[in-house]
Coordinates of C-alpha atoms and ligand atoms in Angstrom, one line a residue:
M1 CA -172.6 -36.3 -19.3
E2 CA -170.5 -35.6 -15.7
R3 CA -167.6 -37.4 -14.3
T4 CA -169.1 -39.4 -11.0
L5 CA -166.8 -39.6 -8.1
I6 CA -166.0 -43.5 -7.4
K7 CA -167.5 -42.9 -3.2
E8 CA -170.7 -41.0 -4.9
T9 CA -172.1 -44.2 -6.7
T10 CA -173.7 -45.3 -3.4
Q11 CA -175.7 -42.5 -3.8
K12 CA -176.4 -42.9 -7.0
I13 CA -178.3 -46.5 -6.9
G14 CA -180.6 -46.8 -10.5
E15 CA -179.0 -43.4 -12.2
T16 CA -176.7 -44.1 -15.2
V17 CA -173.0 -42.8 -14.4
L18 CA -169.3 -41.9 -16.2
L19 CA -166.9 -43.5 -13.8
K20 CA -163.4 -42.2 -14.9
G21 CA -160.6 -44.6 -13.1
W22 CA -157.5 -47.2 -13.6
I23 CA -158.5 -51.4 -13.6
D24 CA -157.3 -52.6 -10.0
T25 CA -157.9 -55.7 -11.1
K26 CA -160.3 -57.4 -13.6
R27 CA -161.8 -61.1 -13.1
D28 CA -162.2 -63.0 -16.2
H29 CA -165.5 -65.7 -16.4
G30 CA -165.6 -66.2 -19.9
K31 CA -169.0 -64.5 -21.4
I32 CA -168.7 -61.8 -18.3
A33 CA -166.1 -60.0 -16.6
F34 CA -165.4 -58.5 -13.1
I35 CA -163.8 -54.5 -12.9
D36 CA -162.7 -53.7 -9.8
L37 CA -161.6 -49.6 -10.9
R38 CA -160.4 -47.2 -9.0
D39 CA -160.2 -43.2 -8.8
R40 CA -158.7 -41.3 -6.0
T41 CA -162.2 -41.9 -3.7
G42 CA -162.2 -45.4 -3.9
I43 CA -162.8 -49.2 -5.6
V44 CA -166.3 -49.7 -7.6
Q45 CA -167.2 -53.2 -8.7
V46 CA -168.3 -53.2 -12.7
F47 CA -169.7 -56.1 -14.0
A48 CA -168.8 -56.4 -17.5
Q49 CA -169.3 -58.6 -20.5
G50 CA -166.4 -60.6 -22.1
S51 CA -166.2 -58.6 -25.5
Q52 CA -166.5 -55.5 -23.8
V53 CA -163.2 -55.4 -21.4
E54 CA -161.4 -58.0 -23.9
G55 CA -157.9 -56.8 -23.9
L56 CA -157.5 -54.7 -21.0
H57 CA -155.6 -55.2 -17.8
A58 CA -154.8 -53.9 -14.9
E59 CA -153.8 -49.8 -14.7
D60 CA -154.7 -49.1 -18.1
V61 CA -157.3 -46.0 -17.6
I62 CA -160.9 -46.2 -19.0
Y63 CA -164.1 -44.1 -18.3
I64 CA -166.6 -46.6 -17.8
T65 CA -170.4 -45.5 -18.8
G66 CA -173.4 -47.7 -16.8
T67 CA -176.1 -48.4 -14.3
V68 CA -175.7 -48.0 -10.6
Q69 CA -177.6 -51.0 -9.1
A70 CA -177.2 -52.2 -5.4
R71 CA -176.2 -55.6 -4.5
P72 CA -178.5 -58.2 -3.4
E73 CA -177.7 -58.2 0.3
K74 CA -176.0 -61.7 0.0
L75 CA -173.5 -60.3 -2.3
I76 CA -172.9 -57.6 -0.1
N77 CA -168.6 -56.9 0.3
P78 CA -167.9 -55.1 3.4
K79 CA -164.7 -54.8 2.7
L80 CA -165.5 -52.2 0.1
E81 CA -167.3 -48.9 1.1
T82 CA -169.2 -49.3 -1.7
G83 CA -169.3 -53.2 -1.2
T84 CA -173.1 -52.2 -1.3
V85 CA -173.6 -51.5 -5.1
E86 CA -171.8 -52.3 -8.5
V87 CA -172.1 -50.7 -11.6
V88 CA -173.0 -53.2 -15.1
A89 CA -171.2 -51.2 -18.3
E90 CA -173.3 -49.8 -20.6
K91 CA -170.6 -48.5 -22.8
V92 CA -166.3 -49.1 -21.6
E93 CA -163.8 -46.4 -23.5
L94 CA -160.0 -47.0 -22.8
V95 CA -158.0 -43.9 -22.6
S96 CA -154.5 -44.9 -21.9
K97 CA -153.5 -48.2 -22.0
A98 CA -150.6 -49.4 -19.0
A99 CA -147.7 -51.9 -20.3
E100 CA -147.5 -55.6 -18.7
L101 CA -146.7 -54.8 -14.9
P102 CA -143.7 -56.1 -13.4
F103 CA -145.5 -58.3 -10.4
D104 CA -148.7 -58.2 -9.0
M105 CA -150.2 -55.4 -7.6
S106 CA -153.1 -57.3 -6.6
K107 CA -151.8 -58.5 -3.9
E108 CA -152.2 -57.1 -0.1
D109 CA -148.6 -56.2 0.0
I110 CA -146.7 -56.2 -3.3
E111 CA -144.4 -59.2 -3.7
A112 CA -140.7 -57.8 -4.6
E113 CA -137.9 -56.5 -2.5
L114 CA -137.3 -52.8 -1.7
P115 CA -135.0 -51.8 -4.3
I116 CA -137.0 -53.3 -7.1
Q117 CA -139.9 -51.6 -5.4
L118 CA -137.7 -48.1 -5.6
D119 CA -137.0 -48.5 -8.8
Y120 CA -140.2 -49.0 -9.8
R121 CA -141.6 -46.1 -7.3
S122 CA -144.8 -44.4 -10.0
L123 CA -145.8 -47.7 -10.1
V124 CA -145.2 -49.3 -6.6
L125 CA -146.7 -45.3 -5.8
R126 CA -150.4 -46.9 -7.2
H127 CA -150.5 -49.8 -3.5
K128 CA -153.4 -48.6 -2.2
K129 CA -151.1 -49.8 0.7
I130 CA -148.0 -48.1 -0.1
K131 CA -150.5 -44.7 -1.0
S132 CA -151.9 -44.9 2.9
I133 CA -148.0 -44.3 4.1
F134 CA -148.2 -41.1 2.9
K135 CA -151.7 -39.6 3.7
V136 CA -150.4 -40.6 7.2
Q137 CA -147.3 -38.1 6.5
Q138 CA -149.6 -35.8 5.7
V139 CA -151.3 -36.0 8.5
I140 CA -148.4 -35.4 10.7
I141 CA -146.7 -32.9 9.1
D142 CA -150.0 -30.9 9.2
S143 CA -150.8 -32.2 12.5
F144 CA -147.1 -30.2 12.5
R145 CA -148.6 -26.6 11.7
E146 CA -151.8 -26.9 13.5
A147 CA -150.6 -27.7 16.5
L148 CA -147.6 -24.6 16.0
K149 CA -149.5 -22.6 14.7
A150 CA -152.3 -22.5 17.6
K151 CA -149.3 -21.4 19.9
D152 CA -148.8 -18.5 17.7
F153 CA -145.8 -20.1 15.9
L154 CA -145.3 -18.3 12.4
E155 CA -144.2 -20.3 10.0
F156 CA -141.0 -19.6 7.7
Q157 CA -139.7 -21.1 4.5
A158 CA -136.0 -22.0 5.4
P159 CA -133.4 -21.2 2.8
S160 CA -131.1 -24.3 1.1
I161 CA -128.3 -22.6 0.0
I162 CA -126.4 -21.7 2.3
S163 CA -122.6 -20.2 2.1
S164 CA -121.4 -21.7 4.7
V165 CA -121.3 -25.0 7.5
P166 CA -120.8 -23.6 11.0
E167 CA -122.4 -26.7 12.0
G168 CA -119.9 -29.4 11.0
G169 CA -119.0 -30.1 7.3
A170 CA -118.6 -33.9 7.0
E171 CA -121.6 -34.6 5.9
V172 CA -122.7 -31.2 3.3
F173 CA -123.0 -31.3 -0.5
K174 CA -121.0 -28.7 -2.0
V175 CA -123.3 -26.9 -4.8
K176 CA -121.4 -24.9 -7.9
Y177 CA -123.0 -21.5 -7.0
F178 CA -122.0 -18.9 -10.0
D179 CA -118.1 -18.3 -9.2
Y180 CA -118.7 -19.6 -5.3
E181 CA -118.5 -22.5 -3.7
T182 CA -121.9 -22.9 -1.3
Y183 CA -123.1 -25.6 0.4
L184 CA -126.9 -27.4 0.7
S185 CA -128.7 -27.1 4.0
Q186 CA -128.3 -29.9 6.6
S187 CA -130.7 -27.5 8.8
P188 CA -132.3 -24.6 9.3
Q189 CA -131.3 -23.8 13.1
L190 CA -129.1 -20.9 12.3
Y191 CA -132.0 -18.9 10.7
K192 CA -134.9 -20.2 12.6
S193 CA -132.8 -18.9 15.3
L194 CA -131.8 -15.4 14.1
L195 CA -136.1 -15.5 13.4
V196 CA -136.4 -15.6 17.2
G197 CA -135.4 -12.0 17.0
A198 CA -138.2 -10.7 14.7
F199 CA -141.2 -13.0 15.1
E200 CA -140.5 -14.4 18.5
R201 CA -141.9 -18.3 17.3
V202 CA -141.0 -19.6 14.3
F203 CA -141.0 -23.1 12.5
S204 CA -140.7 -24.7 9.1
V205 CA -141.0 -27.6 7.4
N206 CA -137.7 -27.8 5.2
K207 CA -135.7 -30.0 3.1
I208 CA -132.8 -30.9 5.2
F209 CA -129.7 -32.4 3.1
R210 CA -127.1 -34.8 4.3
A211 CA -124.5 -36.5 2.9
E212 CA -124.8 -39.4 5.1
P213 CA -121.9 -41.7 3.9
S214 CA -123.1 -45.3 4.9
V215 CA -126.7 -46.6 3.6
T216 CA -128.3 -47.4 7.2
S217 CA -132.2 -47.6 7.4
R218 CA -132.8 -44.4 9.6
H219 CA -130.8 -42.5 7.0
L220 CA -131.6 -40.7 3.8
T221 CA -129.1 -37.8 1.7
E222 CA -132.6 -35.6 1.3
A223 CA -134.9 -35.8 4.9
T224 CA -137.9 -33.7 5.4
S225 CA -137.7 -32.1 8.9
L226 CA -139.9 -30.1 10.9
D227 CA -138.4 -27.1 13.3
A228 CA -139.6 -25.4 15.7
E229 CA -137.8 -22.0 17.9
F230 CA -139.6 -19.9 20.4
G231 CA -138.3 -17.1 22.6
F232 CA -138.8 -16.2 26.2
I233 CA -138.3 -19.2 28.2
D234 CA -138.1 -19.9 31.4
S235 CA -136.2 -22.8 31.4
Y236 CA -135.3 -25.9 28.9
Q237 CA -138.0 -27.9 30.2
D238 CA -140.3 -25.3 28.4
V239 CA -138.7 -26.7 25.2
L240 CA -139.6 -30.1 26.2
D241 CA -143.0 -29.3 27.3
M242 CA -143.4 -27.6 23.6
Q243 CA -142.3 -30.8 22.1
E244 CA -144.7 -33.3 23.9
Y245 CA -147.5 -31.1 23.0
V246 CA -146.7 -31.4 19.3
V247 CA -146.4 -34.8 19.7
R248 CA -149.6 -35.8 21.7
Y249 CA -151.1 -33.0 18.9
I250 CA -149.6 -35.3 15.7
F251 CA -151.0 -38.7 17.5
R252 CA -154.4 -37.7 18.5
Q253 CA -154.6 -36.5 14.5
V254 CA -153.4 -39.5 13.3
E255 CA -155.1 -41.9 15.9
E256 CA -158.7 -39.6 14.0
K257 CA -157.9 -39.5 11.0
C258 CA -155.8 -42.2 9.6
A259 CA -157.6 -45.5 11.5
A260 CA -157.9 -47.6 8.4
E261 CA -154.5 -46.5 7.5
L262 CA -153.2 -47.9 11.3
K263 CA -155.0 -51.6 10.3
L264 CA -153.2 -51.6 7.2
F265 CA -150.2 -52.0 8.4
N266 CA -151.9 -53.2 11.8
A267 CA -150.1 -50.1 13.3
T268 CA -150.7 -49.0 16.9
L269 CA -149.7 -45.5 17.5
P270 CA -146.5 -45.4 20.6
N271 CA -147.9 -45.5 24.2
L272 CA -147.2 -42.5 26.2
A273 CA -147.7 -42.3 29.6
D274 CA -149.0 -39.2 32.2
K275 CA -145.6 -37.5 30.9
I276 CA -142.8 -38.4 28.6
P277 CA -140.0 -39.8 30.8
M278 CA -137.0 -37.7 31.2
I279 CA -133.0 -38.8 31.7
K280 CA -129.6 -37.4 31.2
L281 CA -127.5 -39.0 28.9
R282 CA -125.1 -40.7 31.2
E283 CA -127.8 -41.6 32.6
A284 CA -129.2 -43.8 30.3
Q285 CA -125.8 -44.9 29.7
E286 CA -125.7 -46.4 33.2
I287 CA -129.3 -48.0 32.6
I288 CA -128.0 -49.7 29.6
F289 CA -124.7 -50.8 31.3
K290 CA -126.7 -52.5 34.1
R291 CA -129.1 -54.3 31.4
T292 CA -126.8 -55.2 29.2
G293 CA -123.1 -55.3 31.2
R294 CA -122.4 -53.1 27.7
D295 CA -120.2 -50.3 28.6
C296 CA -121.6 -47.1 26.5
R297 CA -120.8 -45.0 29.7
N298 CA -118.2 -42.9 28.5
E299 CA -119.4 -42.2 24.7
K300 CA -120.8 -38.6 23.5
D301 CA -123.3 -40.2 22.5
L302 CA -126.0 -43.7 22.2
S303 CA -125.5 -46.1 19.5
P304 CA -128.4 -47.2 18.1
E305 CA -128.3 -50.5 19.9
D306 CA -128.2 -47.8 23.0
E307 CA -131.4 -46.1 21.7
R308 CA -133.3 -49.1 20.8
E309 CA -132.1 -50.5 24.6
I310 CA -132.8 -47.2 26.2
C311 CA -136.9 -47.0 24.5
K312 CA -137.3 -50.4 25.6
W313 CA -136.6 -49.5 29.3
S314 CA -138.6 -46.7 29.2
A315 CA -141.7 -48.9 27.9
E316 CA -141.3 -51.0 30.6
T317 CA -140.6 -49.1 33.4
H318 CA -142.4 -45.6 32.5
G319 CA -145.0 -47.2 30.0
S320 CA -143.7 -44.9 28.0
D321 CA -142.5 -46.2 24.4
L322 CA -141.2 -42.4 24.5
I323 CA -137.8 -41.6 26.0
F324 CA -136.0 -37.9 26.2
I325 CA -132.5 -37.9 26.8
S326 CA -131.0 -34.6 27.7
H327 CA -126.9 -33.2 28.2
F328 CA -125.2 -34.6 26.3
L329 CA -122.0 -32.9 25.9
S330 CA -121.0 -29.4 25.2
D331 CA -117.7 -29.8 23.0
K332 CA -119.5 -32.5 21.1
K333 CA -122.6 -29.7 20.3
P334 CA -122.8 -27.1 17.8
F335 CA -121.4 -23.7 19.4
Y336 CA -124.7 -22.1 20.3
V337 CA -126.1 -25.3 22.3
Y338 CA -126.5 -24.0 26.1
P339 CA -124.0 -25.3 28.9
D340 CA -126.1 -26.8 31.6
P341 CA -124.6 -23.9 34.6
D342 CA -124.1 -26.6 36.7
E343 CA -122.2 -28.9 35.2
P344 CA -120.9 -26.9 32.0
E345 CA -119.6 -30.1 30.5
F346 CA -122.6 -31.5 29.4
A347 CA -125.6 -28.4 27.6
Y348 CA -129.3 -28.3 27.8
S349 CA -129.9 -30.3 24.7
V350 CA -132.1 -32.9 24.2
D351 CA -133.3 -36.1 22.0
L352 CA -136.2 -38.0 21.3
L353 CA -136.2 -40.8 21.3
G354 CA -139.3 -43.2 19.7
R355 CA -139.6 -46.9 19.6
G356 CA -135.8 -47.7 19.4
V357 CA -135.2 -45.0 16.7
E358 CA -133.8 -41.1 17.5
W359 CA -136.9 -38.8 16.2
S360 CA -135.7 -35.6 17.0
S361 CA -133.1 -33.4 18.2
G362 CA -133.7 -30.2 20.4
G363 CA -132.6 -28.0 23.2
Q364 CA -131.5 -24.4 24.9
R365 CA -129.5 -22.0 22.5
L366 CA -127.1 -19.4 24.0
N367 CA -128.4 -15.9 23.8
D368 CA -126.2 -13.4 24.5
Y369 CA -124.0 -13.0 22.5
Q370 CA -120.4 -11.8 24.3
T371 CA -121.5 -16.0 25.8
I372 CA -122.1 -16.7 21.5
L373 CA -118.8 -14.9 20.2
E374 CA -117.0 -17.0 22.7
H375 CA -118.1 -19.7 21.8
V376 CA -117.3 -19.4 18.2
K377 CA -114.1 -18.2 18.6
K378 CA -113.2 -22.1 21.4
W379 CA -115.3 -23.9 18.3
G380 CA -112.3 -22.2 16.0
L381 CA -115.5 -21.0 13.6
K382 CA -114.9 -17.8 11.7
E383 CA -117.1 -14.5 12.6
E384 CA -118.0 -13.2 8.6
D385 CA -119.2 -16.7 7.7
I386 CA -122.2 -16.5 10.6
E387 CA -122.7 -12.9 9.9
L388 CA -126.6 -12.9 9.8
Y389 CA -127.2 -14.9 12.9
L390 CA -124.7 -12.9 14.7
Q391 CA -126.1 -9.3 14.0
S392 CA -130.0 -10.5 15.3
F393 CA -127.7 -11.3 18.6
R394 CA -126.2 -8.5 18.5
Y395 CA -128.8 -6.6 18.6
G396 CA -130.9 -8.4 21.2
V397 CA -132.6 -12.1 21.4
P398 CA -134.5 -13.4 24.4
P399 CA -134.0 -16.5 25.6
L400 CA -134.5 -19.5 23.3
A401 CA -135.0 -22.8 22.6
G402 CA -136.4 -25.4 19.7
F403 CA -136.4 -28.7 18.1
A404 CA -136.3 -30.4 15.0
L405 CA -138.2 -33.9 14.2
G406 CA -137.5 -35.5 11.1
A407 CA -141.2 -36.2 9.2
E408 CA -139.7 -39.3 7.5
R409 CA -138.3 -41.0 11.1
M410 CA -141.8 -40.1 12.1
T411 CA -144.2 -42.1 9.5
M412 CA -141.7 -44.9 9.9
Q413 CA -142.2 -45.4 13.4
I414 CA -145.9 -44.9 13.3
L415 CA -146.5 -47.0 10.8
G416 CA -143.8 -49.7 12.5
L417 CA -141.9 -49.4 8.6
K418 CA -138.3 -51.5 8.5
N419 CA -137.0 -48.7 6.2
I420 CA -137.1 -44.7 5.8
R421 CA -137.4 -45.4 2.2
E422 CA -140.0 -46.6 2.3
A423 CA -141.8 -43.4 4.1
T424 CA -139.9 -41.5 1.7
L425 CA -141.7 -41.0 -1.5
F426 CA -138.4 -40.6 -4.2
P427 CA -135.9 -41.3 -1.2
R428 CA -132.4 -40.4 -2.0
D429 CA -129.6 -42.2 -0.6
M430 CA -125.6 -42.7 -1.7
E431 CA -126.7 -45.4 -3.4
R432 CA -130.1 -43.8 -5.4
V433 CA -131.4 -40.6 -7.2
D434 CA -134.2 -41.6 -8.3
I435 CA -132.6 -44.7 -9.7
R436 CA -129.9 -46.9 -8.9
L437 CA -127.0 -44.4 -9.7
S438 CA -124.7 -48.1 -10.2
T439 CA -126.6 -47.9 -13.6
V440 CA -125.5 -44.4 -14.4
Q441 CA -122.3 -43.3 -15.8
P442 CA -121.1 -40.9 -12.7
K443 CA -119.9 -37.9 -14.2
E444 CA -116.0 -38.0 -13.0
K445 CA -115.4 -40.9 -14.9
T446 CA -116.7 -40.1 -18.0
K447 CA -114.9 -36.7 -18.0
Q448 CA -111.8 -39.3 -17.5
Q449 CA -111.9 -41.7 -20.3
Ligands
ATP1 P1 -129.2 -39.2 14.0 O1 -127.7 -39.7 15.1 O2 -130.2 -40.6 14.1 O3 -128.0 -39.9 12.8 P2 -129.4 -36.5 14.0 O4 -128.5 -36.8 15.0 O5 -127.6 -36.2 13.3 O6 -129.4 -38.4 13.8 P3 -130.0 -34.2 13.9 O7 -128.8 -33.3 13.4 O8 -130.3 -34.3 14.9 O9 -130.0 -35.9 13.0 O10 -131.8 -33.8 13.2 C1 -133.1 -33.6 13.7 C2 -133.6 -35.4 13.2 O11 -134.1 -34.9 11.6 C3 -133.8 -36.9 14.0 O12 -133.8 -36.7 14.8 C4 -133.7 -37.2 12.2 O13 -135.1 -37.6 13.3 C5 -133.9 -36.4 11.7 N1 -132.5 -36.3 10.6 C6 -131.3 -36.6 10.8 N2 -130.9 -36.2 9.9 C7 -131.3 -37.9 9.1 C8 -131.1 -38.0 7.8 N3 -130.3 -38.4 7.3 N4 -132.4 -38.6 7.7 C9 -133.8 -38.8 7.8 N5 -133.7 -37.7 9.3 C10 -132.7 -37.6 9.2
MG2 MG1 -129.6 -35.7 16.8

């Protein structure tokens, strides 16, 4: 018999069906038992004789042949998509036995600390609420793609192995590459910029690698970056507008396609005013000083505390949970940033903050070859290290700008998750690559012994 998917059962009242799935929960009532059977499309209640399901428990993979019955009015379960029916089991086959579970997976929230949940990632990812995080993330990433394709951007695959680190080397992973030393890419920045010379408008969904030296709730060592870059801009305002368009598009799609998932997290999408407000770094610091007395007015960047405060201010005074901060210090930014001609110590660089955390960084880039060369010297870089990049600008590149949004940060902030690891299928940090590194021997140590 052909398999029937669980969501199709409501259309098959009176028919005999073959269902294949996992036991989500089992309720024993002596001679009879109820099983909530789960497959990729949902959950349905199965009624069985106690003897048919003896010894079975949650996560066992079973095949059930049975008849679909309409439930009497008073037994309809409105919480279940298939709540109008139940399946009366005729035959129950055990296909794959599950080990005893380390915790109860039937609870609305798994009652185990995050590190334990990450240790049991394969199992935990089966939980309804956890799975829904990745449905939302899929919609975010799909929508990023759709929004930019609609504006004629070309998607490219960014390389991960790179030969030099012109953006600063402290947070980079080294990779032995035959007889050479290479690095894992922290950002596809130079590639996306040089590709503007070929395709005008490009974007990529790629992994970035950062040897983040501390363990925080918003940093991973391997993250997903949603990168875009485009040419023929009229001013750096264009990059704000493009980003705002993309973010609004993403929010609309998440709202439309993920209502059930948002509900599970009691989450609402961030409020956006008519226009996302934009202020300069120094203005933000002044506001923070006035509101809190904390003097950060000469700092080169906003601290996490400052980011939370300025988002609060934005929500209170502009009704917007998102805010752009521009004009970071030119010499604290990479060599390619475009200094504001009116105040060249500040750059046309723009961060987007949302609900207290940075979501993206971007800005206008230098496109004049001679100016780029001057910056390369001033920044103490070697031309040969970025030859491919320079080559593109030597042959003519229009005024350009771009941005990079963190996919996990967006997922975390939209759903109100406390830790970015929750928004990552297989999070990596200083202490974890799948399993906790403290449980394995560091290679060096083994060698020394
Ligand atoms: P932060 O200041 O918050 O550490 P950043 O300024 O170093 O971030 P960028 O280089 O601007 O990060 O990267 C662009 C975007 O990529 C960030 O705004 C963020 O959304 C995401 N991102 C960067 N680093 C990480 C990371 N280690 N883990 C998760 N997301 C990251
Ligand atoms: Mg940044």
